[in-house]
Amino acid sequence: MATIRGRIAARSLVAGARLPSVRALAKSSDVSVSTVAEAYSRLVAEGAIVSRPGSGFYVGREPAPMQLSAVGPKLDRAIDPLWVSRQSLETDDAVPKPGCGWLPASWMAEQSLRKALRTASRAGVDSLANYTSPLGLPPLRQLISRRLGERGVEAAPDQIVLTESGTQAIDLVCRFLLEPGDTVLVDDPCYFNFQALLRAHRVRIVSVPYAPAGPDVEALATTLAAERPRLYITNSAVHNPTGATLSPVTAHRVLKLADQHGLVIIEDDIFADFEHSPAPRLAGFDGLDRVIEIGSFSKTLSASVRCGFIAVKRDWLEPLIELKIATMFGGARLNEELVLSVLGDGRFHRHAEAVRTRLERARRSTGERLGELGITPWLEPRAGMFLWCTLPDGSDSAELARAALAEGMVLAPGNAFSAAQTAGNFMRFNVAQMDEGSFAVLRRLL
Amino acid sequence: MATIRGRIAARSLVAGARLPSVRALAKSSDVSVSTVAEAYSRLVAEGAIVSRPGSGFYVGREPAPMQLSAVGPKLDRAIDPLWVSRQSLETDDAVPKPGCGWLPASWMAEQSLRKALRTASRAGVDSLANYTSPLGLPPLRQLISRRLGERGVEAAPDQIVLTESGTQAIDLVCRFLLEPGDTVLVDDPCYFNFQALLRAHRVRIVSVPYAPAGPDVEALATTLAAERPRLYITNSAVHNPTGATLSPVTAHRVLKLADQHGLVIIEDDIFADFEHSPAPRLAGFDGLDRVIEIGSFSKTLSASVRCGFIAVKRDWLEPLIELKIATMFGGARLNEELVLSVLGDGRFHRHAEAVRTRLERARRSTGERLGELGITPWLEPRAGMFLWCTLPDGSDSAELARAALAEGMVLAPGNAFSAAQTAGNFMRFNVAQMDEGSFAVLRRLL
């Protein structure tokens, strides 16, 4: 019953589709005919399927709405990508969240934001109340173009499309490139919301192991040949969750394989502001030919003033703008004005520098204190807020996360990031969200 | 060639799919075999399709990205829904746009917005920089619940999901309810972006004529029986583009038919603030059983501070929140705070009242002046900014829109709103966007 319900919810069985015969299903699932017959008759009673005598069983007319949690493998709640996101978002602002993917608000560009709001309160009325142009505020796109250039990514202002967030930017590009049933490649491990987002696009997810200098190139070659994915989503500079950095050699090899296999790549670069000096970017090497660059300001500027962007080759601009208008209509003009104002404030750059230094110190001290508990970082990241760690003595991170939640602490267990479920012994820690209490809970539970 | 390219772009022919044989296509499209053979060989040369000798022609491996403008019937640019939206968004703030669907910024709640920004500049740091909860800011949801109650729609605060705009709210609900290939019903005429948005969901669009008291109920009954749409998208209180208002009798009949046919309804209620006294709502009659209510603040408060909402029955909340997290992650917290602040400002209510009166006067005077040009409103709207008019002597509105654009004026010709292309003699005028120059251009061109 769960299998059939799951397939209906996931739309792999659509309204009106014929179910396998009782006999065929019994054989393929290795259960008795009477078990299947009983399951079917209960599903008929539920209204999920209908029986047409002499013809067979069919999915009922009214399809169930999309249930992301029913799509994909059935996971323990503690490692379900959606559930981990939701726990982090639902927990009160004041509670430290070692499992979440952002800095505490007190680490953000508070003074620059206050100044930007005061400036906005005196802006022209169109800035306050009118729609923005389809691409988004021109001076902000100019500034983003310059900032991308500093990281080696050449994108003219008219190749930059503003969106309402980094997530929404990825979503828009997925809509543009994917059709249901396509195959998409992610890293193992990868940012857990990539999996949830891809489920919403009804695509099949495959993964390659992530090594300290980027994806495992040999595994990538094999997977591209065998699975023929349309798209690969990754982070290069500060990889989530591992904190790893792509090497120039790996960048070259990944792009060579992508060329051979007609693979498009989304490079999600939302942690760029955490870098002391820029690491290689796939989009920089490739020149935005088959790489689409995504960015946002949620991690260093504000997660409340939402604004993201897409840098893309000119061939793809027109249909992407049309899709933006159809699904969002106008953009978030005020947010664009505020981001522009903060980025233009000298204080913001001193603030960003201070955050980088503070994170460096927090990574070091958190690494040491975790080490005392037998929790070992997989590598020493060059930048960012994450430490991707193994737990002592092969402990199960889902179990630890469940126990921690009972004490009010949200953790991010390894398998939430692992499409192949190979990270049961890993945990991602956010060094900016660890306080004395967090260490005390960990010590007690381990 | 155009037909095959269009079907590939629209994904009705997907990568790897086999094309009809040369002979079959020649027969079905009533052209010669050699014409089809020539077209196929040119498409092979272009790389759009591949030939497998002895087997036939197939769509090439790398699918084209989604091109909304290639989906659906090929329309004249002047009446293409996306193109009209884009013209309006791209035209400079200062130019009057009789074809657009919003008020000039100078009509908006400027003073309340300035005050809200000053207040926000002194808010707690979490308001400025942190994510919001999955449903969105609780006090704003409370306030929206109260405002919905005043229009007869009962929705508790925990049945309200905040989004980044009204368009995005509809998009999220469409994702939740629809699967590719489903049939969706719209009014004829309807807001043109419904059509563009639905194309992005790869669904089939059917329409029913809109009468002065709501959809034509007899046509609705026939269409529901024949086409079995999954969803109906409409506006009830101030219908776009006609300005018509749903009558209680029609509301009852529409809902009765919806019950009989398992139809879900999205009621897009973004013009609610323009009403002097509330008209019937489908969501009010139905009690949010099969109606989902959508709203936003872009039309009266600000189109720059983007914020929309969905009111929905509790059964559908959980999967909708999951879909929101997967595709948007956090919401636009600052925008939610600003909207809350403006709605709580006494001046905003006086402002909204003044806008209603000003619109009433503008509708009257614009109606008179259009009348002098032989342009006749289809009905006298009770509220809002639109006059849906017939042109004199059966003039073609697409032709007029094209000529007006050459003079820098964006108009909204009837067929941009008409899925069935039955409104070639109609034009939608925005009474808040007409100045002396607009009338002069119209007079000259007619």
Short mmCIF file of N, CA and C in Angstrom, two decimals, chain A residues 13 30 36 74 90 101 106 115 120 125-126 137 145 164 179 197 233 239 242-243 252 255 272 277 291 334 336 357 386:
data_model
loop_
_atom_site.label_atom_id
_atom_site.label_comp_id
_atom_site.label_asym_id
_atom_site.label_seq_id
_atom_site.Cartn_x
_atom_site.Cartn_y
_atom_site.Cartn_z
N LEU A 13 2.99 7.18 -10.90
CA LEU A 13 1.70 6.65 -11.37
C LEU A 13 0.74 7.84 -11.43
N ASP A 30 7.80 -10.02 -4.71
CA ASP A 30 8.11 -11.21 -3.93
C ASP A 30 7.22 -11.34 -2.69
N VAL A 36 -1.14 -8.84 -2.11
CA VAL A 36 -1.37 -7.76 -3.06
C VAL A 36 -2.86 -7.50 -3.23
N LYS A 74 12.23 6.83 1.13
CA LYS A 74 11.60 7.17 2.41
C LYS A 74 12.70 7.23 3.46
N GLU A 90 12.28 26.81 11.91
CA GLU A 90 11.22 26.95 12.91
C GLU A 90 11.75 27.27 14.29
N GLY A 101 22.50 26.57 8.35
CA GLY A 101 23.48 26.99 7.34
C GLY A 101 23.68 28.48 7.26
N SER A 106 23.32 38.52 14.68
CA SER A 106 24.25 39.48 15.31
C SER A 106 25.60 39.52 14.59
N LYS A 115 21.62 51.88 8.07
CA LYS A 115 21.88 53.07 7.26
C LYS A 115 21.14 52.97 5.91
N ALA A 120 16.86 54.56 2.24
CA ALA A 120 15.69 54.18 1.45
C ALA A 120 14.46 54.99 1.84
N VAL A 125 9.99 58.04 -5.05
CA VAL A 125 8.80 57.22 -4.81
C VAL A 125 8.79 55.97 -5.70
N ASP A 126 9.41 56.01 -6.87
CA ASP A 126 9.46 54.81 -7.70
C ASP A 126 10.27 53.69 -7.02
N LEU A 137 17.50 45.96 -11.02
CA LEU A 137 18.12 47.28 -10.88
C LEU A 137 19.48 47.38 -11.57
N SER A 145 28.48 42.51 -11.48
CA SER A 145 29.39 42.20 -12.57
C SER A 145 30.84 42.45 -12.13
N GLU A 164 14.79 36.74 -6.33
CA GLU A 164 14.45 37.07 -4.95
C GLU A 164 15.28 36.30 -3.92
N GLU A 179 13.29 18.96 -17.68
CA GLU A 179 11.92 18.50 -17.81
C GLU A 179 11.75 17.28 -16.91
N LEU A 197 14.73 20.55 -3.61
CA LEU A 197 14.39 21.36 -4.78
C LEU A 197 14.24 20.48 -6.02
N ILE A 233 24.69 20.22 -10.28
CA ILE A 233 24.63 21.37 -9.36
C ILE A 233 25.71 21.19 -8.31
N HIS A 239 32.59 24.62 -0.48
CA HIS A 239 31.62 23.56 -0.73
C HIS A 239 30.79 23.28 0.53
N THR A 242 31.10 20.29 3.03
CA THR A 242 32.46 19.89 3.45
C THR A 242 33.40 21.05 3.70
N GLY A 243 33.12 22.23 3.15
CA GLY A 243 34.06 23.35 3.26
C GLY A 243 35.24 23.21 2.31
N HIS A 252 39.46 22.01 -14.41
CA HIS A 252 39.73 21.73 -15.83
C HIS A 252 39.15 20.39 -16.23
N LEU A 255 35.28 20.31 -16.39
CA LEU A 255 34.75 21.02 -17.56
C LEU A 255 35.00 20.25 -18.85
N ALA A 272 30.69 33.15 -1.43
CA ALA A 272 31.86 33.84 -1.98
C ALA A 272 32.43 34.87 -1.01
N SER A 277 40.91 34.89 -0.29
CA SER A 277 41.36 35.10 -1.68
C SER A 277 40.61 34.10 -2.55
N VAL A 291 28.39 26.79 -17.92
CA VAL A 291 28.22 26.97 -16.48
C VAL A 291 27.33 28.19 -16.24
N LEU A 334 12.80 47.06 -3.79
CA LEU A 334 13.33 47.65 -2.56
C LEU A 334 14.52 46.85 -2.05
N GLU A 336 16.55 45.12 -3.79
CA GLU A 336 17.68 45.40 -4.68
C GLU A 336 18.33 46.73 -4.30
N THR A 357 37.62 36.90 9.56
CA THR A 357 38.59 36.64 10.64
C THR A 357 37.91 35.93 11.81
N PHE A 386 31.45 26.05 7.97
CA PHE A 386 31.16 24.63 8.20
C PHE A 386 32.40 23.80 8.53
#
